[in-house]
């Protein structure tokens, strides 16, 4: 494929910044290198190219699995998967970084054995198994995965590299088997397919990766409606030109995220189970609103203090009336330790308040009120740090340094937490010239290098697909 053809294709996907024509050229080179690597690995012939973006969440953390609201945007950082169908049902996976991700292979079936926790092939096996179960797909693929930074999605940084890999693999296998799904159904499918790896995550990442739109954030109501096909309420909110989004990678990589994350999901379910004793219609924390429960918004603390324990272990929860059967299945589903304690009240407080902040933030964005939006971002971070205990010293230091800058309207942890990235909203016309000095101060405080990039909202997975003749 010649480079002007590729340039025209990629212009539709990535923001073409006239000030930085070199950016698009660098993407063209990246795709060309990937095509060459594919041909070297699997020989000449037609190649299908798929891409799925990572995302940065502007606000609405740990709300998605509570059927709440989120406001993310798809990033230009993405994962490419180059593929060619195979008729023997085998999936051969290679990576552009073979030293880091060595070759994997498996056969399509309705029950594919997962590799060890964290193995990169699990994110392909999950959607593969789900597609066999749903549609009986039979064609496998030779595939090359390209996720190398800086154009790829950094791993473990809270930018959804895992979901991008899940989405791009699902897209490739679906398409190579001549299948298709409406985008919302497909995003919902991908979210469930990722459960294969052991998390009980929400739908935000997959929806953003599938539905992303250039220049827009996605306001998503994570409560599924109707059975099946499941529908969701979505709204693309244009990002006001006068503000810019900055993403800073703290360099701190999360440890034990899977278990911390699963404990948080369990804590939210415990909160719901306790409230259900009095309000049976409450099925998720999303349902806990002042109107429904009959308390004044300012009295949320008092309401929670009356109905939820500050901290409880399994024995205390049984004592509070939760059934042993419920607690046993919770422990099994979320791989909980029998000695685990749960800070139920604070976790629920975060989710309930965060939901309201997302609604308010979307309203602020619609009228281009960056100052108000920045205020919600600051509150969100405090809540994630104190109530949800999902931050860490390095991320807190970074947020504090950013908050001290006049150009920064708001900054907060983004993604699951316990490390990873911070997202900041910058004032009109502010450059990132101040970041070099900030990085220096960050390194003094934490010993870690700081990386940052401009968060440009990109198209989702369905934005682009192409058959290249080699
Ligand atoms: P990341 O940061 O991609 O691990 C996780 C969940 C989201 C959401 C956020 C917290 C998965 C795949 N992703 O995101 O659904 O719950 O944490 O807001 O589980």
Tab-separated table of C-alpha atoms and ligand atoms in Angstrom:
chain	number	residue	atom	x	y	z
A	1	UNK	CA	0.000	0.000	0.000
A	2	UNK	CA	1.498	3.336	-0.941
A	3	UNK	CA	2.035	5.980	1.660
A	4	UNK	CA	-0.389	8.590	0.237
A	5	UNK	CA	-3.193	6.026	0.422
A	6	UNK	CA	-2.244	5.251	4.006
A	7	UNK	CA	-2.009	8.960	4.835
A	8	UNK	CA	-5.528	9.548	3.514
A	9	UNK	CA	-6.856	6.617	5.566
A	10	UNK	CA	-5.151	7.669	8.766
A	11	UNK	CA	-6.288	11.265	8.436
A	12	UNK	CA	-9.774	10.043	9.149
A	13	UNK	CA	-8.696	8.422	12.392
A	14	UNK	CA	-6.150	10.705	13.988
A	15	UNK	CA	-6.575	14.391	14.534
A	16	UNK	CA	-4.642	16.127	11.817
A	17	UNK	CA	-2.919	18.959	13.596
A	18	UNK	CA	-1.695	21.370	10.898
A	19	UNK	CA	0.959	22.553	13.345
A	20	UNK	CA	2.348	19.055	13.646
A	21	UNK	CA	2.207	17.391	10.209
A	22	UNK	CA	5.057	15.195	11.423
A	23	UNK	CA	2.667	13.418	13.789
A	24	UNK	CA	0.585	11.974	10.989
A	25	UNK	CA	3.721	11.052	9.063
A	26	UNK	CA	4.979	9.176	12.112
A	27	UNK	CA	1.703	7.213	12.249
A	28	UNK	CA	2.076	6.345	8.563
A	29	UNK	CA	5.578	5.001	9.262
A	30	UNK	CA	4.256	3.032	12.210
A	31	UNK	CA	1.613	1.306	10.070
A	32	UNK	CA	4.132	0.635	7.324
A	33	UNK	CA	6.524	-0.936	9.800
A	34	UNK	CA	3.687	-3.085	11.160
A	35	UNK	CA	2.782	-4.282	7.650
A	36	UNK	CA	6.386	-5.211	6.976
A	37	UNK	CA	6.639	-7.063	10.289
A	38	UNK	CA	3.432	-8.960	9.503
A	39	UNK	CA	4.722	-10.025	6.118
A	40	UNK	CA	7.986	-11.171	7.652
A	41	UNK	CA	6.130	-13.211	10.262
A	42	UNK	CA	3.371	-14.711	8.123
A	43	UNK	CA	4.364	-14.261	4.471
A	44	UNK	CA	2.869	-12.203	1.629
A	45	UNK	CA	-0.843	-11.826	0.886
A	46	UNK	CA	-3.749	-9.602	1.921
A	47	UNK	CA	-3.733	-8.231	5.449
A	48	UNK	CA	-6.595	-6.830	7.460
A	49	UNK	CA	-5.725	-3.990	9.815
A	50	UNK	CA	-7.769	-3.211	12.903
A	51	UNK	CA	-7.225	-0.639	15.590
A	52	UNK	CA	-8.839	0.053	18.970
A	53	UNK	CA	-8.008	3.080	21.095
A	54	UNK	CA	-7.234	3.374	24.780
A	55	UNK	CA	-9.148	5.953	26.735
A	56	UNK	CA	-8.754	8.562	29.392
A	57	UNK	CA	-11.595	9.032	31.800
A	58	UNK	CA	-12.279	12.712	32.462
A	59	UNK	CA	-14.501	11.971	35.442
A	60	UNK	CA	-16.649	9.148	36.848
A	61	UNK	CA	-14.314	6.625	38.472
A	62	UNK	CA	-15.536	3.284	39.794
A	63	UNK	CA	-19.062	4.234	38.866
A	64	UNK	CA	-19.507	2.031	35.800
A	65	UNK	CA	-19.929	-1.281	37.618
A	66	UNK	CA	-22.411	0.469	39.887
A	67	UNK	CA	-24.619	1.255	36.879
A	68	UNK	CA	-23.643	4.901	37.199
A	69	UNK	CA	-22.263	7.584	34.873
A	70	UNK	CA	-18.875	8.137	33.256
A	71	UNK	CA	-17.341	10.793	31.012
A	72	UNK	CA	-14.326	9.360	29.169
A	73	UNK	CA	-12.839	10.022	25.741
A	74	UNK	CA	-10.997	7.719	23.340
A	75	UNK	CA	-7.319	8.538	22.851
A	76	UNK	CA	-5.139	8.560	19.789
A	77	UNK	CA	-3.012	5.978	21.572
A	78	UNK	CA	-4.222	2.639	20.326
A	79	UNK	CA	-3.510	-0.992	19.675
A	80	UNK	CA	-3.269	-2.300	16.133
A	81	UNK	CA	-3.962	-5.864	15.157
A	82	UNK	CA	-2.950	-7.011	11.706
A	83	UNK	CA	-4.551	-10.255	10.711
A	84	UNK	CA	-5.206	-12.858	8.065
A	85	UNK	CA	-7.870	-15.544	8.461
A	86	UNK	CA	-7.018	-19.225	9.002
A	87	UNK	CA	-9.348	-22.059	8.152
A	88	UNK	CA	-8.037	-24.524	10.755
A	89	UNK	CA	-9.508	-22.667	13.751
A	90	UNK	CA	-6.055	-21.814	15.137
A	91	UNK	CA	-5.126	-18.375	16.419
A	92	UNK	CA	-1.429	-17.584	16.140
A	93	UNK	CA	-0.456	-14.465	18.039
A	94	UNK	CA	2.742	-12.564	17.541
A	95	UNK	CA	3.730	-9.225	18.955
A	96	UNK	CA	5.809	-6.375	17.571
A	97	UNK	CA	7.679	-6.547	20.905
A	98	UNK	CA	8.539	-10.253	20.985
A	99	UNK	CA	10.980	-9.957	23.883
A	100	UNK	CA	8.178	-8.648	26.078
A	101	UNK	CA	5.283	-10.635	24.640
A	102	UNK	CA	6.338	-13.961	23.227
A	103	UNK	CA	4.337	-15.932	20.681
A	104	UNK	CA	1.106	-17.606	21.762
A	105	UNK	CA	-1.309	-19.896	19.980
A	106	UNK	CA	-4.598	-21.579	20.734
A	107	UNK	CA	-7.522	-23.266	19.009
A	108	UNK	CA	-10.986	-21.715	18.903
A	109	UNK	CA	-13.483	-23.478	21.141
A	110	UNK	CA	-16.314	-22.726	23.518
A	111	UNK	CA	-13.972	-23.376	26.420
A	112	UNK	CA	-10.452	-22.071	25.867
A	113	UNK	CA	-8.062	-22.641	28.740
A	114	UNK	CA	-6.693	-19.308	30.044
A	115	UNK	CA	-2.964	-18.742	30.485
A	116	UNK	CA	-1.573	-17.571	33.834
A	117	UNK	CA	-3.149	-14.405	35.325
A	118	UNK	CA	-1.961	-11.370	33.364
A	119	UNK	CA	-0.857	-13.357	30.296
A	120	UNK	CA	-1.332	-11.143	27.243
A	121	UNK	CA	-3.058	-13.839	25.198
A	122	UNK	CA	-5.911	-13.994	27.727
A	123	UNK	CA	-7.231	-10.713	26.310
A	124	UNK	CA	-7.559	-12.414	22.927
A	125	UNK	CA	-8.778	-15.754	24.271
A	126	UNK	CA	-11.632	-14.040	26.165
A	127	UNK	CA	-13.352	-12.538	23.105
A	128	UNK	CA	-12.469	-15.618	21.007
A	129	UNK	CA	-14.257	-17.959	23.413
A	130	UNK	CA	-17.203	-15.565	23.722
A	131	UNK	CA	-17.559	-15.350	19.923
A	132	UNK	CA	-17.525	-19.128	19.586
A	133	UNK	CA	-20.270	-19.354	22.212
A	134	UNK	CA	-22.369	-16.566	20.711
A	135	UNK	CA	-21.918	-17.071	16.976
A	136	UNK	CA	-20.060	-20.348	16.576
A	137	UNK	CA	-17.174	-18.691	14.722
A	138	UNK	CA	-14.733	-21.147	13.152
A	139	UNK	CA	-12.085	-19.117	11.378
A	140	UNK	CA	-8.945	-18.406	13.367
A	141	UNK	CA	-6.221	-15.943	12.387
A	142	UNK	CA	-2.568	-15.198	12.044
A	143	UNK	CA	-2.237	-11.991	13.993
A	144	UNK	CA	0.376	-9.422	14.840
A	145	UNK	CA	-0.369	-7.115	17.768
A	146	UNK	CA	1.207	-3.672	17.763
A	147	UNK	CA	0.875	-1.720	20.993
A	148	UNK	CA	4.323	-0.232	21.427
A	149	UNK	CA	4.504	3.236	22.968
A	150	UNK	CA	4.513	6.136	22.234
A	151	UNK	CA	1.687	5.443	19.780
A	152	UNK	CA	0.458	2.393	21.650
A	153	UNK	CA	-1.418	2.431	24.946
A	154	UNK	CA	0.981	2.183	27.916
A	155	UNK	CA	0.280	-0.887	30.039
A	156	UNK	CA	-0.977	-0.598	33.614
A	157	UNK	CA	-1.285	3.186	33.347
A	158	UNK	CA	-5.063	3.403	33.695
A	159	UNK	CA	-5.546	4.069	29.977
A	160	UNK	CA	-7.231	0.767	29.192
A	161	UNK	CA	-4.636	-1.086	27.211
A	162	UNK	CA	-6.280	-4.356	28.212
A	163	UNK	CA	-9.690	-3.345	26.929
A	164	UNK	CA	-8.201	-1.984	23.713
A	165	UNK	CA	-6.650	-5.416	23.125
A	166	UNK	CA	-9.940	-7.131	23.939
A	167	UNK	CA	-11.882	-4.847	21.582
A	168	UNK	CA	-9.419	-5.059	18.707
A	169	UNK	CA	-9.281	-8.874	18.972
A	170	UNK	CA	-13.061	-9.174	19.084
A	171	UNK	CA	-13.362	-6.856	16.091
A	172	UNK	CA	-10.818	-8.832	14.083
A	173	UNK	CA	-12.309	-12.260	14.806
A	174	UNK	CA	-15.843	-11.037	14.212
A	175	UNK	CA	-14.950	-9.405	10.918
A	176	UNK	CA	-12.768	-12.253	9.633
A	177	UNK	CA	-15.756	-14.533	10.259
A	178	UNK	CA	-18.003	-12.182	8.251
A	179	UNK	CA	-19.961	-11.229	11.360
A	180	UNK	CA	-21.068	-7.823	12.523
A	181	UNK	CA	-22.803	-6.311	15.535
A	182	UNK	CA	-24.291	-2.874	16.142
A	183	UNK	CA	-21.689	-0.780	18.024
A	184	UNK	CA	-23.515	-0.633	21.377
A	185	UNK	CA	-24.157	-4.367	21.357
A	186	UNK	CA	-20.555	-4.972	20.384
A	187	UNK	CA	-19.219	-2.776	23.223
A	188	UNK	CA	-21.443	-4.593	25.736
A	189	UNK	CA	-20.250	-7.929	24.357
A	190	UNK	CA	-16.572	-6.918	24.690
A	191	UNK	CA	-17.027	-5.811	28.308
A	192	UNK	CA	-18.384	-9.225	29.243
A	193	UNK	CA	-15.756	-11.012	27.166
A	194	UNK	CA	-13.022	-9.403	29.266
A	195	UNK	CA	-14.373	-11.015	32.436
A	196	UNK	CA	-12.559	-14.094	31.160
A	197	UNK	CA	-9.305	-12.649	32.567
A	198	UNK	CA	-10.635	-12.609	36.116
A	199	UNK	CA	-11.779	-9.012	36.652
A	200	UNK	CA	-15.392	-8.103	37.188
A	201	UNK	CA	-14.961	-4.755	35.439
A	202	UNK	CA	-17.483	-2.344	34.051
A	203	UNK	CA	-18.393	-1.259	30.549
A	204	UNK	CA	-16.700	2.146	30.325
A	205	UNK	CA	-13.473	1.146	28.607
A	206	UNK	CA	-15.076	-0.934	25.901
A	207	UNK	CA	-17.755	1.633	25.128
A	208	UNK	CA	-15.151	4.353	24.777
A	209	UNK	CA	-12.915	2.201	22.620
A	210	UNK	CA	-15.810	1.246	20.351
A	211	UNK	CA	-17.831	4.462	20.234
A	212	UNK	CA	-15.115	7.127	20.569
A	213	UNK	CA	-15.482	10.238	18.421
A	214	UNK	CA	-12.889	12.774	17.415
A	215	UNK	CA	-13.134	15.961	19.472
A	216	UNK	CA	-15.780	14.517	21.812
A	217	UNK	CA	-16.114	13.032	25.260
A	218	UNK	CA	-18.660	10.271	25.768
A	219	UNK	CA	-21.279	10.755	28.443
A	220	UNK	CA	-22.355	7.202	29.158
A	221	UNK	CA	-25.092	5.968	31.415
A	222	UNK	CA	-23.751	2.538	32.400
A	223	UNK	CA	-27.158	1.131	33.266
A	224	UNK	CA	-28.183	-1.390	30.611
A	225	UNK	CA	-31.740	-1.024	29.354
A	226	UNK	CA	-33.887	-3.757	27.859
A	227	UNK	CA	-33.074	-7.412	27.392
A	228	UNK	CA	-31.473	-8.308	24.797
A	229	UNK	CA	-30.255	-6.532	22.716
A	230	UNK	CA	-29.070	-4.413	25.582
A	231	UNK	CA	-29.169	-0.659	25.023
A	232	UNK	CA	-27.395	2.168	26.819
A	233	UNK	CA	-27.926	5.902	26.945
A	234	UNK	CA	-25.008	7.683	25.285
A	235	UNK	CA	-24.279	11.290	24.434
A	236	UNK	CA	-21.227	12.718	22.694
A	237	UNK	CA	-20.286	15.973	24.359
A	238	UNK	CA	-18.048	18.228	22.219
A	239	UNK	CA	-14.855	19.189	24.013
A	240	UNK	CA	-14.665	22.976	24.087
A	241	UNK	CA	-11.807	24.239	21.924
A	242	UNK	CA	-10.584	26.666	24.540
A	243	UNK	CA	-9.470	23.988	27.005
A	244	UNK	CA	-7.020	21.197	26.584
A	245	UNK	CA	-6.582	17.843	28.215
A	246	UNK	CA	-3.224	16.772	29.565
A	247	UNK	CA	-2.454	13.190	30.559
A	248	UNK	CA	0.472	12.639	32.944
A	249	UNK	CA	1.834	9.189	33.632
A	250	UNK	CA	3.027	8.953	37.245
A	251	UNK	CA	5.365	6.116	36.293
A	252	UNK	CA	3.990	4.171	39.249
A	253	UNK	CA	2.679	0.823	38.107
A	254	UNK	CA	-0.085	-0.782	40.047
A	255	UNK	CA	0.464	-3.938	42.001
A	256	UNK	CA	-2.359	-6.270	43.032
A	257	UNK	CA	-4.877	-4.211	41.110
A	258	UNK	CA	-6.953	-7.243	40.354
A	259	UNK	CA	-7.562	-8.000	44.004
A	260	UNK	CA	-7.947	-4.352	45.117
A	261	UNK	CA	-10.369	-3.751	42.284
A	262	UNK	CA	-12.396	-6.849	43.032
A	263	UNK	CA	-12.594	-5.930	46.718
A	264	UNK	CA	-14.010	-2.511	45.754
A	265	UNK	CA	-16.626	-4.100	43.534
A	266	UNK	CA	-17.543	-6.416	46.429
A	267	UNK	CA	-17.739	-3.510	48.894
A	268	UNK	CA	-20.235	-1.754	46.631
A	269	UNK	CA	-22.336	-4.919	46.378
A	270	UNK	CA	-22.313	-5.244	50.158
A	271	UNK	CA	-23.573	-1.662	50.439
A	272	UNK	CA	-26.398	-2.464	48.040
A	273	UNK	CA	-27.306	-5.683	49.885
A	274	UNK	CA	-27.515	-3.803	53.176
A	275	UNK	CA	-29.680	-1.028	51.720
A	276	UNK	CA	-31.911	-3.579	50.006
A	277	UNK	CA	-33.134	-4.788	53.383
A	278	UNK	CA	-35.131	-1.576	53.577
A	279	UNK	CA	-35.319	-0.492	49.897
A	280	UNK	CA	-35.744	-3.686	47.849
A	281	UNK	CA	-35.801	-1.736	44.570
A	282	UNK	CA	-32.167	-0.676	45.025
A	283	UNK	CA	-30.148	-3.017	42.800
A	284	UNK	CA	-27.020	-0.870	42.335
A	285	UNK	CA	-25.492	2.157	44.063
A	286	UNK	CA	-26.756	4.213	41.142
A	287	UNK	CA	-30.194	3.881	42.721
A	288	UNK	CA	-29.144	5.588	45.935
A	289	UNK	CA	-30.328	9.142	45.371
A	290	UNK	CA	-31.731	11.754	47.761
A	291	UNK	CA	-35.069	11.725	45.903
A	292	UNK	CA	-35.575	7.983	46.089
A	293	UNK	CA	-34.426	7.526	49.689
A	294	UNK	CA	-35.912	10.763	50.950
A	295	UNK	CA	-32.951	12.627	52.415
A	296	UNK	CA	-31.619	16.104	51.663
A	297	UNK	CA	-28.442	15.998	49.509
A	298	UNK	CA	-26.515	17.756	52.271
A	299	UNK	CA	-27.465	14.920	54.650
A	300	UNK	CA	-25.878	12.090	52.710
A	301	UNK	CA	-23.321	11.471	55.450
A	302	UNK	CA	-25.992	11.139	58.120
A	303	UNK	CA	-28.042	8.861	55.871
A	304	UNK	CA	-25.076	6.575	55.235
A	305	UNK	CA	-24.061	6.568	58.888
A	306	UNK	CA	-27.529	5.361	59.797
A	307	UNK	CA	-27.660	2.514	57.278
A	308	UNK	CA	-24.118	1.335	56.525
A	309	UNK	CA	-21.247	0.226	58.780
A	310	UNK	CA	-17.967	2.113	58.632
A	311	UNK	CA	-16.105	-1.178	58.536
A	312	UNK	CA	-17.176	-4.816	58.682
A	313	UNK	CA	-15.724	-8.291	58.217
A	314	UNK	CA	-17.640	-11.399	57.146
A	315	UNK	CA	-18.804	-12.161	60.697
A	316	UNK	CA	-20.113	-8.614	61.182
A	317	UNK	CA	-21.925	-8.759	57.831
A	318	UNK	CA	-23.667	-12.004	58.826
A	319	UNK	CA	-24.585	-10.351	62.083
A	320	UNK	CA	-26.098	-7.453	60.126
A	321	UNK	CA	-28.375	-9.931	58.370
A	322	UNK	CA	-26.610	-10.722	55.077
A	323	UNK	CA	-27.165	-14.360	54.191
A	324	UNK	CA	-24.283	-16.852	54.254
A	325	UNK	CA	-25.190	-17.907	50.705
A	326	UNK	CA	-24.846	-14.320	49.439
A	327	UNK	CA	-21.530	-13.854	51.230
A	328	UNK	CA	-20.151	-17.158	49.983
A	329	UNK	CA	-20.923	-16.408	46.361
A	330	UNK	CA	-19.534	-12.885	46.771
A	331	UNK	CA	-16.287	-14.316	48.155
A	332	UNK	CA	-16.033	-16.820	45.313
A	333	UNK	CA	-16.913	-14.358	42.534
A	334	UNK	CA	-14.441	-11.740	43.722
A	335	UNK	CA	-11.746	-14.069	45.050
A	336	UNK	CA	-11.941	-12.546	48.532
A	337	UNK	CA	-9.854	-13.611	51.493
A	338	UNK	CA	-11.872	-14.882	54.504
A	339	UNK	CA	-10.131	-12.276	56.683
A	340	UNK	CA	-11.012	-9.358	54.387
A	341	UNK	CA	-12.569	-6.281	56.009
A	342	UNK	CA	-14.812	-3.925	54.073
A	343	UNK	CA	-15.042	-0.124	54.416
A	344	UNK	CA	-18.571	-0.102	53.148
A	345	UNK	CA	-19.731	3.395	54.060
A	346	UNK	CA	-16.837	5.353	52.571
A	347	UNK	CA	-16.841	3.301	49.359
A	348	UNK	CA	-20.544	3.918	48.836
A	349	UNK	CA	-20.159	7.610	49.618
A	350	UNK	CA	-17.567	7.940	46.857
A	351	UNK	CA	-19.740	6.257	44.253
A	352	UNK	CA	-22.915	8.163	45.123
A	353	UNK	CA	-21.161	11.541	45.047
A	354	UNK	CA	-19.108	10.710	41.977
A	355	UNK	CA	-22.251	9.920	40.002
A	356	UNK	CA	-23.616	13.365	40.742
A	357	UNK	CA	-20.286	14.942	39.817
A	358	UNK	CA	-20.386	13.282	36.397
A	359	UNK	CA	-23.863	14.631	35.698
A	360	UNK	CA	-22.744	18.095	36.838
A	361	UNK	CA	-19.483	17.889	34.874
A	362	UNK	CA	-21.280	17.003	31.635
A	363	UNK	CA	-23.550	20.012	32.218
A	364	UNK	CA	-20.500	22.239	32.773
A	365	UNK	CA	-18.844	20.925	29.624
A	366	UNK	CA	-21.950	21.567	27.527
A	367	UNK	CA	-21.712	25.274	28.402
A	368	UNK	CA	-17.899	25.336	28.164
A	369	UNK	CA	-17.458	26.085	31.859
A	370	UNK	CA	-13.978	24.672	32.403
A	371	UNK	CA	-13.580	26.284	35.797
A	372	UNK	CA	-16.597	24.468	37.192
A	373	UNK	CA	-15.551	21.249	35.538
A	374	UNK	CA	-12.073	21.582	37.063
A	375	UNK	CA	-13.635	21.941	40.502
A	376	UNK	CA	-15.438	18.610	40.099
A	377	UNK	CA	-12.185	16.984	39.013
A	378	UNK	CA	-10.496	18.160	42.197
A	379	UNK	CA	-13.348	16.844	44.348
A	380	UNK	CA	-13.272	13.554	42.483
A	381	UNK	CA	-9.609	13.066	43.288
A	382	UNK	CA	-10.063	13.778	46.982
A	383	UNK	CA	-12.885	11.295	47.099
A	384	UNK	CA	-10.881	8.597	45.286
A	385	UNK	CA	-7.979	9.203	47.650
A	386	UNK	CA	-9.860	9.352	50.946
A	387	UNK	CA	-13.096	7.414	50.526
A	388	UNK	CA	-12.193	4.895	47.858
A	389	UNK	CA	-8.506	4.508	48.850
A	390	UNK	CA	-7.690	3.994	45.171
A	391	UNK	CA	-4.800	6.437	44.929
A	392	UNK	CA	-1.170	6.192	46.090
A	393	UNK	CA	1.511	8.600	47.328
A	394	UNK	CA	3.019	9.191	43.871
A	395	UNK	CA	-0.298	10.006	42.200
A	396	UNK	CA	-1.274	12.280	45.105
A	397	UNK	CA	2.043	14.138	44.778
A	398	UNK	CA	1.456	14.597	41.054
A	399	UNK	CA	-2.087	15.885	41.524
A	400	UNK	CA	-0.853	18.291	44.179
A	401	UNK	CA	1.928	19.647	41.966
A	402	UNK	CA	-0.499	20.132	39.074
A	403	UNK	CA	-3.069	21.800	41.319
A	404	UNK	CA	-0.430	24.359	42.293
A	405	UNK	CA	-0.164	25.626	38.708
A	406	UNK	CA	-2.338	28.535	37.561
A	407	UNK	CA	-2.805	26.925	34.108
A	408	UNK	CA	-4.437	23.844	35.634
A	409	UNK	CA	-8.171	24.033	36.260
A	410	UNK	CA	-8.407	20.575	37.757
A	411	UNK	CA	-6.471	17.319	38.013
A	412	UNK	CA	-7.363	13.845	39.167
A	413	UNK	CA	-6.431	10.212	39.128
A	414	UNK	CA	-7.847	8.491	36.058
A	415	UNK	CA	-8.601	4.794	35.602
A	416	UNK	CA	-8.782	2.087	38.227
A	417	UNK	CA	-6.057	3.669	40.370
A	418	UNK	CA	-3.245	2.542	42.698
A	419	UNK	CA	-0.828	4.188	40.262
A	420	UNK	CA	-1.097	5.028	36.588
A	421	UNK	CA	-2.146	8.331	35.095
A	422	UNK	CA	-3.504	11.695	36.129
A	423	UNK	CA	-5.768	13.690	33.823
A	424	UNK	CA	-5.732	17.491	33.967
A	425	UNK	CA	-7.804	20.208	32.381
A	426	UNK	CA	-5.751	23.166	31.191
A	427	UNK	CA	-6.704	26.799	30.867
A	428	UNK	CA	-7.273	28.492	27.546
A	429	UNK	CA	-4.084	28.746	25.510
A	430	UNK	CA	-1.895	27.254	28.225
A	431	UNK	CA	1.018	25.384	26.729
A	432	UNK	CA	2.807	22.592	28.507
A	433	UNK	CA	6.002	24.603	28.916
A	434	UNK	CA	5.638	24.423	32.677
A	435	UNK	CA	5.744	20.636	32.675
A	436	UNK	CA	9.534	20.289	32.477
A	437	UNK	CA	9.959	22.043	35.788
A	438	UNK	CA	7.039	20.185	37.313
A	439	UNK	CA	8.581	16.887	36.220
A	440	UNK	CA	11.784	17.886	37.951
A	441	UNK	CA	9.938	18.550	41.197
A	442	UNK	CA	8.002	15.319	40.816
A	443	UNK	CA	11.224	13.372	40.420
A	444	UNK	CA	12.661	15.040	43.536
A	445	UNK	CA	9.630	13.971	45.542
A	446	UNK	CA	9.100	10.473	44.221
A	447	UNK	CA	12.254	9.417	42.402
A	448	UNK	CA	10.111	8.587	39.361
A	449	UNK	CA	10.300	9.963	35.826
A	450	UNK	CA	7.199	11.812	34.627
A	451	UNK	CA	5.814	11.493	31.135
A	452	UNK	CA	2.974	13.484	29.679
A	453	UNK	CA	1.072	13.966	26.460
A	454	UNK	CA	-1.776	16.040	25.076
A	455	UNK	CA	-5.027	14.101	25.311
A	456	UNK	CA	-6.641	14.371	21.875
A	457	UNK	CA	-10.025	12.713	21.500
A	458	UNK	CA	-9.907	10.105	18.738
A	459	UNK	CA	-12.275	7.867	16.804
A	460	UNK	CA	-13.331	4.481	18.135
A	461	UNK	CA	-12.630	1.042	16.715
A	462	UNK	CA	-15.328	1.215	14.076
A	463	UNK	CA	-13.684	4.309	12.672
A	464	UNK	CA	-11.295	2.402	10.497
A	465	UNK	CA	-10.572	-0.931	8.933
A	466	UNK	CA	-8.662	-1.691	5.787
A	467	UNK	CA	-7.461	-4.533	3.618
A	468	UNK	CA	-3.915	-4.021	2.500
A	469	UNK	CA	-2.557	-5.911	-0.483
A	470	UNK	CA	1.084	-6.699	-0.074
B	1	LIG	P1	-8.739	0.423	33.972
B	1	LIG	O1	-8.097	1.653	34.457
B	1	LIG	O2	-8.709	0.319	32.485
B	1	LIG	O3	-8.248	-0.815	34.647
B	1	LIG	C1	-10.975	-0.146	35.344
B	1	LIG	C2	-12.194	-0.838	34.738
B	1	LIG	C3	-13.262	0.182	34.337
B	1	LIG	C4	-13.585	1.104	35.490
B	1	LIG	C5	-12.290	1.728	36.031
B	1	LIG	C6	-12.519	2.593	37.247
B	1	LIG	C7	-11.910	-2.904	33.461
B	1	LIG	C8	-11.586	-3.501	32.162
B	1	LIG	N1	-11.816	-1.572	33.548
B	1	LIG	O4	-10.312	0.571	34.343
B	1	LIG	O5	-14.407	-0.513	33.908
B	1	LIG	O6	-14.286	0.428	36.492
B	1	LIG	O7	-11.344	0.719	36.394
B	1	LIG	O8	-13.350	3.656	36.967
B	1	LIG	O9	-12.233	-3.608	34.395
